[in-house]
CSV table of C-alpha atoms in Angstrom, one decimal:
chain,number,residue,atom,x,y,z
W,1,UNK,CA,-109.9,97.0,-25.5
W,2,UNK,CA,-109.5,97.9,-21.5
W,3,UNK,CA,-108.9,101.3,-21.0
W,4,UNK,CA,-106.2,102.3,-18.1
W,5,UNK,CA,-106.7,105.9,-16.2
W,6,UNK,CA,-104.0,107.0,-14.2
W,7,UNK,CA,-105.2,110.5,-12.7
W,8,UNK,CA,-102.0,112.5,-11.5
W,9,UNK,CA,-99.1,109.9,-11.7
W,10,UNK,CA,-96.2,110.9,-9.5
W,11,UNK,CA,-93.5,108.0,-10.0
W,12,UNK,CA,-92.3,107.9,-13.7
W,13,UNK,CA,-90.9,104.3,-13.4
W,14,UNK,CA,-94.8,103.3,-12.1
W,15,UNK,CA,-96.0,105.2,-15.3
W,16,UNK,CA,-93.4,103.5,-17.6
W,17,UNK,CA,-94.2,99.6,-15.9
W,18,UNK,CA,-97.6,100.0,-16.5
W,19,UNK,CA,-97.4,101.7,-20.4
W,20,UNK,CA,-95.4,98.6,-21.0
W,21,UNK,CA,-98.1,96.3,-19.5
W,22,UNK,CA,-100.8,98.1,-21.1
W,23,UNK,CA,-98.5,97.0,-24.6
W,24,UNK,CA,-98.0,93.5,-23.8
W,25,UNK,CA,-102.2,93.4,-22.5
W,26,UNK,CA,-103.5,95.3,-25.9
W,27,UNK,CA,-104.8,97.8,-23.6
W,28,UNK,CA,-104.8,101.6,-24.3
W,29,UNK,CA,-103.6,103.6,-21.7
W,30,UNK,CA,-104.9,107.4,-20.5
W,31,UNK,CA,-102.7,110.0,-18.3
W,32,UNK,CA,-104.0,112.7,-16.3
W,33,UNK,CA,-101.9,115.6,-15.9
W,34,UNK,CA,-98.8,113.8,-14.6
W,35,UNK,CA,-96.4,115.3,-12.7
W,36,UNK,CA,-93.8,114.3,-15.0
W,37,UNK,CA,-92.2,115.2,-17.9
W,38,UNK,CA,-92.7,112.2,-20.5
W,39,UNK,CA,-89.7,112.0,-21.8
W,40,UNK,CA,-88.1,111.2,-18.4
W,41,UNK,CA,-85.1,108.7,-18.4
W,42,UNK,CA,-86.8,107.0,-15.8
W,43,UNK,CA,-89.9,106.7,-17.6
W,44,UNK,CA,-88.0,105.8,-21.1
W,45,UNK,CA,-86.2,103.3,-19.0
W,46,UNK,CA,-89.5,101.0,-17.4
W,47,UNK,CA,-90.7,101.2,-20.6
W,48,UNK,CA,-88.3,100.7,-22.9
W,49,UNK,CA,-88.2,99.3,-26.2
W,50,UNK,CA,-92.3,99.0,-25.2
W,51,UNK,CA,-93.5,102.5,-25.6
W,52,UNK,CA,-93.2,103.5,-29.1
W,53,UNK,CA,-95.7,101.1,-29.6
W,54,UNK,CA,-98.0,102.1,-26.4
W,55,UNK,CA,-101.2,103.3,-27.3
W,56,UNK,CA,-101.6,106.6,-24.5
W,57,UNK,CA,-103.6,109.6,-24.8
W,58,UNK,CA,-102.7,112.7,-22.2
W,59,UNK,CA,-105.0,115.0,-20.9
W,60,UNK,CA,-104.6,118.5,-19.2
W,61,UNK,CA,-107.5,117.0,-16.3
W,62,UNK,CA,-110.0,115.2,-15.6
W,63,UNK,CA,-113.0,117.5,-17.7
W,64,UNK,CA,-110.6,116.9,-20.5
W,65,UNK,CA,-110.7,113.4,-20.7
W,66,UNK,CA,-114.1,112.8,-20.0
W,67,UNK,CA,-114.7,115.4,-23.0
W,68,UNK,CA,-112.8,113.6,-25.0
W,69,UNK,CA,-114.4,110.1,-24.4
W,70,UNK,CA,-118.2,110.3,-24.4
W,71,UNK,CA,-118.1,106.7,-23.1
W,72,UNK,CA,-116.3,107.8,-19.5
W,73,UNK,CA,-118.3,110.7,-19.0
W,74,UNK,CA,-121.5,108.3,-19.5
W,75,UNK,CA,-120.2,105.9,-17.1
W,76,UNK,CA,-120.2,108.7,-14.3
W,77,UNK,CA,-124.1,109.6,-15.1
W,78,UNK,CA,-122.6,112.5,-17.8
W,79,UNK,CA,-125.9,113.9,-20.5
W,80,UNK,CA,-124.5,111.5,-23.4
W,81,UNK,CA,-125.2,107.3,-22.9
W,82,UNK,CA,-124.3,105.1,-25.2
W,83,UNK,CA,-125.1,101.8,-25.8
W,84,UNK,CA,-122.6,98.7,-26.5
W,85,UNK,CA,-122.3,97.4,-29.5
W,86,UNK,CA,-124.1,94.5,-30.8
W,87,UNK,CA,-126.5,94.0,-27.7
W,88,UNK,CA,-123.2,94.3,-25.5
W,89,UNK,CA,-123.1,96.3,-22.3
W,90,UNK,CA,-121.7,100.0,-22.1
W,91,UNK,CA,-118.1,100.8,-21.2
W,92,UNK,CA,-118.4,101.1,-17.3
W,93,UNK,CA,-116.0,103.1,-15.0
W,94,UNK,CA,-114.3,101.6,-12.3
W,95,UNK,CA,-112.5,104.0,-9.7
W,96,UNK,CA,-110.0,101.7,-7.4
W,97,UNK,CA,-109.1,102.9,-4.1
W,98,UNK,CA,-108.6,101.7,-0.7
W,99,UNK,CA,-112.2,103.5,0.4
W,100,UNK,CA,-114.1,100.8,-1.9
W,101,UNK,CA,-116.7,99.1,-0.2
W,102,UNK,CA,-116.6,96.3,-3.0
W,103,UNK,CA,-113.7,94.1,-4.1
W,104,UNK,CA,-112.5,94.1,-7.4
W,105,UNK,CA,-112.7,90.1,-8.6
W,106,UNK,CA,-116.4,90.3,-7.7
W,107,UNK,CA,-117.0,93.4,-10.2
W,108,UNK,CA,-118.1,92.3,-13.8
W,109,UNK,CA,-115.7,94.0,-16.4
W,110,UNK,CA,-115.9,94.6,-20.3
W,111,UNK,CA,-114.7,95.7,-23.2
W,112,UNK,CA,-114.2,99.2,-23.1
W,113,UNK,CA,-114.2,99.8,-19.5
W,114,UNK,CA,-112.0,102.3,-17.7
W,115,UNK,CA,-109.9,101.3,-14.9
W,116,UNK,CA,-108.7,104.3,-13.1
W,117,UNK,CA,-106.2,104.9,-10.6
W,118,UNK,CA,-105.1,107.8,-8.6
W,119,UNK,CA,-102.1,109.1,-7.5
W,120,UNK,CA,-99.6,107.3,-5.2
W,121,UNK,CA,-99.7,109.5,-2.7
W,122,UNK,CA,-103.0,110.6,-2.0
W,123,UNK,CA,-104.9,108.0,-4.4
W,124,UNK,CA,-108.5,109.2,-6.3
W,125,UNK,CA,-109.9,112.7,-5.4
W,126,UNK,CA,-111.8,112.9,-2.4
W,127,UNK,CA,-114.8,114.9,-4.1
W,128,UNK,CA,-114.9,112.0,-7.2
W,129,UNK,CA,-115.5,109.2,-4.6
W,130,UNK,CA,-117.9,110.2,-2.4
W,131,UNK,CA,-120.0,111.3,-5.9
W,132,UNK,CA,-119.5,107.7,-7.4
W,133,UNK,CA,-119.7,105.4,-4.3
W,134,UNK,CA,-121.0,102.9,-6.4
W,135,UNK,CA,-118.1,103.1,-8.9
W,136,UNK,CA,-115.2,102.5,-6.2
W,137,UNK,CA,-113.9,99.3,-5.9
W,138,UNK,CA,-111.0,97.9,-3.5
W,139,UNK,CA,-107.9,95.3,-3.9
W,140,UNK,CA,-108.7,92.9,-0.9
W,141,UNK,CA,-105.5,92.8,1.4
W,142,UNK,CA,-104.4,91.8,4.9
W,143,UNK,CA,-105.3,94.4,6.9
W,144,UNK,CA,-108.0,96.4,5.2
W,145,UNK,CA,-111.2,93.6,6.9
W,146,UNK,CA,-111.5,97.0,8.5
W,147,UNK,CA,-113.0,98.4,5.2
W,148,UNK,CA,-115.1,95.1,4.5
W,149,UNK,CA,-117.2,94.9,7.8
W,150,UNK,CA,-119.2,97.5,9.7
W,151,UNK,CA,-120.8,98.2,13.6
W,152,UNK,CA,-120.6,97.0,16.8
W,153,UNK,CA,-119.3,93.6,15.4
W,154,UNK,CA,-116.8,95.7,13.7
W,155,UNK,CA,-115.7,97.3,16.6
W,156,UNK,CA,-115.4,94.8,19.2
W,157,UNK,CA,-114.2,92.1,16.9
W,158,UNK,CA,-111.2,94.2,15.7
W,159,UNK,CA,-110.8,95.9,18.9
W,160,UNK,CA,-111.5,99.5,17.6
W,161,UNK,CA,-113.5,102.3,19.1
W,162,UNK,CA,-117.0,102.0,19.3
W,163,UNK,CA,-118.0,105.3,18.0
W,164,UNK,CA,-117.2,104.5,14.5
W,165,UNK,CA,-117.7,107.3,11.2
W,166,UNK,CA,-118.1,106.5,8.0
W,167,UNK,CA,-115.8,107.5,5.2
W,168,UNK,CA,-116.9,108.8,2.2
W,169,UNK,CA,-117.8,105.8,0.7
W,170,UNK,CA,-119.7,104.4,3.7
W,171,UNK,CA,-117.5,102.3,5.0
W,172,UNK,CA,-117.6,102.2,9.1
W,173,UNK,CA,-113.7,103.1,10.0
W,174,UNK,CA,-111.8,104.3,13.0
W,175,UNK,CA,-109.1,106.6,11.7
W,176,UNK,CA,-107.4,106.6,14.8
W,177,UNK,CA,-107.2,102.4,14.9
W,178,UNK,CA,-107.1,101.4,11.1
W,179,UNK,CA,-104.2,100.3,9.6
W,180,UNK,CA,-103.9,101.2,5.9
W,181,UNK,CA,-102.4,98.7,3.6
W,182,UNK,CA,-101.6,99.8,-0.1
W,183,UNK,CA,-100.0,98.4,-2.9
W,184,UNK,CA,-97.0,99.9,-5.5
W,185,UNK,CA,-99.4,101.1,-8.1
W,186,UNK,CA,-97.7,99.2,-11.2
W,187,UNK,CA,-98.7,95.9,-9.3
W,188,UNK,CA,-102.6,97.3,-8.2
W,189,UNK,CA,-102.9,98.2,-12.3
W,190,UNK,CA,-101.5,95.0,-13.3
W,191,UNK,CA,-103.7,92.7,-10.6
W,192,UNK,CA,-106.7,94.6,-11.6
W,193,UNK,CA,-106.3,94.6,-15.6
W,194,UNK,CA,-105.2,90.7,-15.6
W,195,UNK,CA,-109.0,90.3,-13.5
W,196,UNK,CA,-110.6,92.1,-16.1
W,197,UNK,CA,-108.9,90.2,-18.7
W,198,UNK,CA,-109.4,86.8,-17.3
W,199,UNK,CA,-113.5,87.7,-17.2
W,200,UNK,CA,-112.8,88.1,-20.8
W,201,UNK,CA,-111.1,84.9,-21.7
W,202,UNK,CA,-107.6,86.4,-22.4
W,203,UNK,CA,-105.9,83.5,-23.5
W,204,UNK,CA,-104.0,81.8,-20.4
W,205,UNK,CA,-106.3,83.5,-17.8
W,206,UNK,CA,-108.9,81.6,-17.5
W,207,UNK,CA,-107.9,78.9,-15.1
């Protein structure tokens, strides 16, 4: 089972899409202090019929759910690592946001992973990323090459200013130049759970 983080969800109809894809995937989904109530109508409505049957577990923050799931709080270096299952690798954590210096169809995903996802409108926290560089990983789109290349090339093949900084992952960007491209979060869960899905022969996926 895939595990589905969403830290600080603003949009209740995002929040009710994904519960109902979580459903349909057999993946169990986590909140993190949403700034919604959950019996919203627009909530009840994305996911309706769908989320009586939704596995979701709610959390006051982020200590709270790494507290409750020994696994997560392994996957981010916490005092307690445990081992897969039958020879089979540990539950990693995979933090998606724009800043990721690594795309997510070339990370290797398995059972018991967490997928997590920020808010809408300000993504992951800051503070979490630049800790767990290693961890963040990016949906490629047109327009982010600015995230995928770095240095001089960088800068005089796209045209930016030389003097280039690096972000808290590492990446080389020009704040001033780059041109951010982000997707509705319901679509950026669904693209990156049906990835991690397909890596594990989900029937139909693996074309």
């Amino acid at each position: 089972m895939l595990n589905v983080v969403l830290v600080e969800p603003e949009i209740p109809a995002n929040t009710g899409n994904i519960g109902r894809t979580c459903v349909l995937t057999g993946s169990r989904l986590h909140l993190v202090a949403p700034g919604f109530d959950l019996s919203e109508r627009a909530l009840r409505r994305a996911g309706l019929a769908y989320w009586q049957s939704l596995d979701v577990r709610v959390y006051e923050d982020w200590q709270a759910l790494l507290l409750a799931n020994h696994d997560a709080w392994a996957a981010l270096g916490g005092p307690l690592s445990p081992g897969g299952e039958g020879g089979e690798p540990a539950p990693a954590m995979h933090l998606l946001t724009k800043r990721g210096a690594r795309r997510h169809s070339d990370s290797r995903y398995h059972d018991g992973d967490y997928l997590v996802f920020g808010r809408e409108s300000t993504g992951l926290d800051q503070g979490l990323i630049a800790s767990h560089p290693n961890l963040c990983e990016r949906i490629p789109m047109v327009g982010d090459a600015a995230l995928a290349n770095a240095g001089e090339w960088h800068a005089s093949h796209l045209g930016l200013h030389p003097e280039l900084k690096r972000d808290v992952c590492g990446n080389f960007v020009d704040e001033r130049s780059m041109q951010v491209t982000s997707l509705n979060l319901s679509n950026a869960v669904a693209i990156v759970l049906f990835e991690a899905l397909r890596q594990q022969g989900y029937p139909g996926l693996d074309g």
